Amino acid sequence: MTEILLWKFISIILLIFGVYFFGFAPLLIGNSVTKATLSVLSSFSGGVLIGTTFIHLFPEVSQSADKFRCSLGISEDYPIGELVTCVGLIAVMVIEYLVEEYERALHKGEIINHTDEDESSELIHDHSSHFVTDTSSGWGSYILVLALSIHSVLEGMAVGFAESKEAVVTLLLSIIIHEVLLAFTLGLKLFQDDKTVRQFVASLSFFVISCPVGVAIGMGVTASSIQADNLHQIVFIMKALATGTFIQVTFMEIIGPEFHTRYTSQLYKMLSLALGFIFICVVMYYLHDKPLQNFCEGA
């Protein structure tokens, strides 16, 4: 048992260093490369997220939904996994809309107050023009942080559930490869949203600690008397909502805006996106033994 705890501790340290290294890479190299290169990298990240969503997350949501039905004694073959995923997608869209509308209202109020003080129509025009052209709230990167962190907690739980050194090592290799790719995607999104260094570090750190938190939760659950059925229900809801969030971020915050820019050829972006998708598909093929699937089968 002591050896297993040691390996779990080692896995946490390696995850932290690996995610920090790849997460900070866009910040370190971002100012030394062209916008065209960043555009291609962003398209590649979009492909990685597409593959993660549909090749990695959707099958796990389907498996978790089956266990969720069994735990509640539901016999109807209703697509409950897809339902909760869509709830997560729509909820994130509504929350982001409300936040942006609130920010616009605050900004508009500041403009009116400033205009009343100066009594200048020219100032009204200047400030209004700035308001129209600067409508991005930058909340997309924070939504991505939340989605990735929930996903990371669930993967960390798998390490916490592992009961042998071999299982810990196998899970560690698969999770590290997956997490560093997502860390680079997150770092690139934070860099493109022009976050301050403090915001960048805070967001990345939030993502970094999520996996160790998952490991701790998994170890705590293993040592407690929490019923497996209750855990299946929690894991299913978290995973399905996170998948809905992944869809929103992937298509509305990364791919959509990126393909409206003109920093490089659309063909290069399409090829980069396809390459990112193929790359993550190959990775998931060789890491097909899913961490949470292992846990659910053993529960």
Short mmCIF file of C-alpha atoms in Angstrom, two decimals, residues 35-272:
data_model
loop_
_atom_site.label_atom_id
_atom_site.label_comp_id
_atom_site.label_asym_id
_atom_site.label_seq_id
_atom_site.Cartn_x
_atom_site.Cartn_y
_atom_site.Cartn_z
CA LYS A 35 0.18 35.77 -36.04
CA ALA A 36 -0.07 33.35 -38.96
CA THR A 37 1.79 30.70 -36.93
CA LEU A 38 -0.45 31.30 -33.91
CA SER A 39 -3.49 30.99 -36.17
CA VAL A 40 -2.29 27.62 -37.46
CA LEU A 41 -1.54 26.43 -33.91
CA SER A 42 -4.98 27.57 -32.77
CA SER A 43 -6.58 25.57 -35.60
CA PHE A 44 -4.54 22.55 -34.53
CA SER A 45 -5.84 23.02 -30.97
CA GLY A 46 -9.37 23.15 -32.34
CA GLY A 47 -8.82 19.79 -34.00
CA VAL A 48 -7.49 18.36 -30.74
CA LEU A 49 -10.61 19.54 -28.92
CA ILE A 50 -12.91 18.09 -31.60
CA GLY A 51 -11.23 14.71 -31.20
CA THR A 52 -11.28 14.97 -27.41
CA THR A 53 -14.99 15.78 -27.43
CA PHE A 54 -16.29 13.20 -29.88
CA ILE A 55 -13.71 10.39 -29.64
CA HIS A 56 -12.90 10.57 -25.92
CA LEU A 57 -15.72 12.26 -24.01
CA PHE A 58 -18.86 11.19 -25.86
CA PRO A 59 -18.17 7.43 -25.52
CA GLU A 60 -17.46 7.90 -21.82
CA VAL A 61 -20.68 9.88 -21.36
CA SER A 62 -22.59 7.04 -23.04
CA GLN A 63 -20.99 4.45 -20.75
CA SER A 64 -21.61 6.58 -17.67
CA ALA A 65 -25.23 7.10 -18.75
CA ASP A 66 -25.78 3.33 -18.83
CA LYS A 67 -24.45 3.01 -15.28
CA PHE A 68 -26.55 6.03 -14.25
CA ARG A 69 -29.71 4.30 -15.51
CA CYS A 70 -28.84 1.10 -13.70
CA SER A 71 -28.13 2.92 -10.43
CA LEU A 72 -31.57 4.58 -10.56
CA GLY A 73 -33.41 1.55 -11.94
CA ILE A 74 -34.36 3.34 -15.17
CA SER A 75 -35.29 0.88 -17.92
CA GLU A 76 -36.25 3.33 -20.69
CA ASP A 77 -33.63 3.63 -23.44
CA TYR A 78 -33.77 7.43 -23.50
CA PRO A 79 -30.60 9.29 -24.62
CA ILE A 80 -30.07 10.83 -21.21
CA GLY A 81 -26.35 11.33 -21.82
CA GLU A 82 -27.01 13.49 -24.86
CA LEU A 83 -29.73 15.34 -22.94
CA VAL A 84 -27.45 16.36 -20.05
CA THR A 85 -24.67 17.23 -22.53
CA CYS A 86 -27.02 19.60 -24.35
CA VAL A 87 -28.09 21.09 -21.01
CA GLY A 88 -24.42 21.84 -20.32
CA LEU A 89 -23.99 23.40 -23.77
CA ILE A 90 -27.05 25.62 -23.53
CA ALA A 91 -26.33 26.58 -19.91
CA VAL A 92 -22.84 27.80 -20.81
CA MET A 93 -24.19 29.77 -23.78
CA VAL A 94 -26.83 31.45 -21.60
CA ILE A 95 -24.36 32.24 -18.80
CA GLU A 96 -21.83 33.72 -21.22
CA TYR A 97 -24.57 35.81 -22.87
CA LEU A 98 -25.80 37.18 -19.53
CA VAL A 99 -22.24 38.02 -18.42
CA GLU A 100 -21.47 39.84 -21.68
CA GLU A 101 -24.76 41.76 -21.53
CA TYR A 102 -23.98 42.80 -17.97
CA GLU A 103 -20.53 43.99 -19.00
CA ARG A 104 -22.00 45.93 -21.95
CA ALA A 105 -24.52 47.59 -19.63
CA LEU A 106 -21.75 48.64 -17.24
CA HIS A 107 -19.63 49.93 -20.12
CA LYS A 108 -22.55 51.83 -21.61
CA GLY A 109 -23.29 53.42 -18.24
CA GLU A 110 -19.70 54.59 -17.94
CA ILE A 111 -19.87 56.11 -21.41
CA ILE A 112 -23.09 58.00 -20.62
CA ASN A 113 -21.72 59.36 -17.33
CA HIS A 114 -18.50 60.45 -18.95
CA THR A 115 -20.39 62.09 -21.79
CA ASP A 116 -22.70 64.01 -19.46
CA GLU A 117 -19.71 65.44 -17.67
CA ASP A 118 -17.91 66.58 -20.81
CA GLU A 119 -21.05 67.50 -22.82
CA SER A 120 -19.24 66.58 -25.99
CA SER A 121 -20.91 64.84 -28.92
CA GLU A 122 -17.50 64.05 -30.38
CA LEU A 123 -16.62 62.15 -27.24
CA ILE A 124 -19.83 60.19 -27.58
CA HIS A 125 -18.81 59.11 -31.06
CA ASP A 126 -15.29 58.14 -30.01
CA HIS A 127 -16.36 56.09 -27.03
CA SER A 128 -19.25 54.44 -28.87
CA SER A 129 -16.92 53.40 -31.66
CA HIS A 130 -14.55 51.83 -29.14
CA PHE A 131 -17.44 50.04 -27.50
CA VAL A 132 -18.68 48.54 -30.76
CA THR A 133 -15.29 47.29 -31.86
CA ASP A 134 -14.28 45.89 -28.45
CA THR A 135 -17.17 43.59 -27.62
CA SER A 136 -15.19 40.51 -26.70
CA SER A 137 -15.36 39.78 -22.99
CA GLY A 138 -12.71 37.08 -23.07
CA TRP A 139 -14.89 34.70 -21.06
CA GLY A 140 -14.27 31.90 -23.55
CA SER A 141 -10.88 31.11 -22.06
CA TYR A 142 -12.34 30.95 -18.54
CA ILE A 143 -15.06 28.58 -19.74
CA LEU A 144 -12.34 26.43 -21.27
CA VAL A 145 -10.49 26.44 -17.93
CA LEU A 146 -13.65 25.23 -16.18
CA ALA A 147 -14.36 22.49 -18.73
CA LEU A 148 -10.79 21.22 -18.76
CA SER A 149 -10.60 21.30 -14.98
CA ILE A 150 -13.75 19.22 -14.52
CA HIS A 151 -12.41 16.73 -17.06
CA SER A 152 -9.04 16.71 -15.30
CA VAL A 153 -10.64 16.05 -11.91
CA LEU A 154 -12.40 13.01 -13.33
CA GLU A 155 -9.19 11.66 -14.85
CA GLY A 156 -7.32 12.31 -11.61
CA MET A 157 -9.97 10.33 -9.74
CA ALA A 158 -9.03 7.32 -11.86
CA VAL A 159 -5.47 7.47 -10.51
CA GLY A 160 -6.84 7.72 -6.98
CA PHE A 161 -9.00 4.65 -7.54
CA ALA A 162 -6.08 2.55 -8.83
CA GLU A 163 -5.07 -0.23 -6.45
CA SER A 164 -1.81 -1.45 -8.00
CA LYS A 165 1.46 0.09 -9.11
CA GLU A 166 0.98 -1.16 -12.65
CA ALA A 167 -2.45 0.47 -12.89
CA VAL A 168 -1.10 3.78 -11.57
CA VAL A 169 1.77 3.79 -14.08
CA THR A 170 -0.52 2.91 -17.00
CA LEU A 171 -3.03 5.60 -16.08
CA LEU A 172 -0.23 8.10 -15.51
CA LEU A 173 1.19 7.67 -19.01
CA SER A 174 -2.19 8.01 -20.69
CA ILE A 175 -3.28 10.99 -18.62
CA ILE A 176 0.00 12.91 -18.98
CA ILE A 177 -0.05 12.62 -22.78
CA HIS A 178 -3.65 13.76 -22.88
CA GLU A 179 -3.32 16.52 -20.29
CA VAL A 180 -0.23 18.18 -21.81
CA LEU A 181 -2.02 18.51 -25.16
CA LEU A 182 -4.99 20.14 -23.47
CA ALA A 183 -2.65 22.34 -21.41
CA PHE A 184 -1.06 23.69 -24.60
CA THR A 185 -4.53 24.36 -26.03
CA LEU A 186 -5.52 26.24 -22.88
CA GLY A 187 -2.29 28.25 -22.81
CA LEU A 188 -2.75 29.25 -26.44
CA LYS A 189 -6.33 30.36 -25.81
CA LEU A 190 -5.30 32.43 -22.79
CA PHE A 191 -2.49 34.04 -24.79
CA GLN A 192 -4.77 34.90 -27.72
CA ASP A 193 -7.33 36.44 -25.36
CA ASP A 194 -4.58 38.84 -24.16
CA LYS A 195 -4.80 37.81 -20.53
CA THR A 196 -2.38 39.43 -18.13
CA VAL A 197 0.46 37.35 -16.74
CA ARG A 198 -1.37 37.15 -13.42
CA GLN A 199 -4.58 35.96 -15.09
CA PHE A 200 -2.61 33.51 -17.21
CA VAL A 201 -0.83 31.98 -14.23
CA ALA A 202 -4.01 31.86 -12.12
CA SER A 203 -6.05 30.18 -14.87
CA LEU A 204 -3.35 27.66 -15.69
CA SER A 205 -2.77 26.92 -11.99
CA PHE A 206 -6.48 26.26 -11.51
CA PHE A 207 -6.28 23.68 -14.28
CA VAL A 208 -3.03 22.21 -12.94
CA ILE A 209 -4.35 21.53 -9.44
CA SER A 210 -7.58 19.96 -10.70
CA CYS A 211 -5.98 16.60 -11.50
CA PRO A 212 -4.23 16.28 -8.09
CA VAL A 213 -7.55 17.21 -6.50
CA GLY A 214 -9.14 14.38 -8.48
CA VAL A 215 -6.45 11.98 -7.27
CA ALA A 216 -7.13 13.02 -3.68
CA ILE A 217 -10.88 12.57 -4.15
CA GLY A 218 -10.35 9.13 -5.65
CA MET A 219 -8.13 8.06 -2.76
CA GLY A 220 -10.63 9.45 -0.28
CA VAL A 221 -13.55 7.63 -1.91
CA THR A 222 -11.56 4.38 -1.97
CA ALA A 223 -10.90 4.68 1.76
CA SER A 224 -14.51 5.63 2.58
CA SER A 225 -17.83 3.86 2.41
CA ILE A 226 -19.40 5.90 -0.39
CA GLN A 227 -21.67 3.68 -2.47
CA ALA A 228 -20.64 3.06 -6.07
CA ASP A 229 -24.11 3.94 -7.38
CA ASN A 230 -23.96 7.41 -5.85
CA LEU A 231 -20.52 7.95 -7.33
CA HIS A 232 -21.67 6.84 -10.79
CA GLN A 233 -24.45 9.44 -10.69
CA ILE A 234 -22.08 12.26 -9.74
CA VAL A 235 -19.46 11.27 -12.31
CA PHE A 236 -22.06 11.01 -15.07
CA ILE A 237 -23.52 14.47 -14.44
CA MET A 238 -20.08 16.10 -14.20
CA LYS A 239 -18.84 14.38 -17.35
CA ALA A 240 -21.92 15.17 -19.44
CA LEU A 241 -21.98 18.84 -18.41
CA ALA A 242 -18.25 19.14 -19.11
CA THR A 243 -18.77 17.62 -22.57
CA GLY A 244 -21.43 20.21 -23.37
CA THR A 245 -19.00 22.90 -22.29
CA PHE A 246 -16.29 21.39 -24.51
CA ILE A 247 -18.63 21.65 -27.52
CA GLN A 248 -19.35 25.32 -26.82
CA VAL A 249 -15.70 26.25 -26.37
CA THR A 250 -14.49 24.20 -29.34
CA PHE A 251 -16.85 25.57 -31.97
CA MET A 252 -17.86 28.99 -30.64
CA GLU A 253 -14.73 30.20 -28.89
CA ILE A 254 -11.86 28.63 -30.85
CA ILE A 255 -12.74 27.29 -34.30
CA GLY A 256 -15.47 29.80 -35.20
CA PRO A 257 -13.51 32.99 -34.39
CA GLU A 258 -10.27 31.55 -35.79
CA PHE A 259 -11.74 30.88 -39.21
CA HIS A 260 -12.95 34.49 -39.39
CA THR A 261 -9.41 35.85 -39.13
CA ARG A 262 -7.23 36.45 -42.18
CA TYR A 263 -3.75 36.00 -40.74
CA THR A 264 -3.12 32.99 -42.97
CA SER A 265 -4.77 30.88 -45.65
CA GLN A 266 -8.00 29.09 -44.75
CA LEU A 267 -6.51 26.01 -46.39
CA TYR A 268 -3.62 25.99 -43.90
CA LYS A 269 -6.11 26.28 -41.06
CA MET A 270 -8.19 23.38 -42.37
CA LEU A 271 -5.11 21.21 -42.78
CA SER A 272 -3.91 22.12 -39.29
#
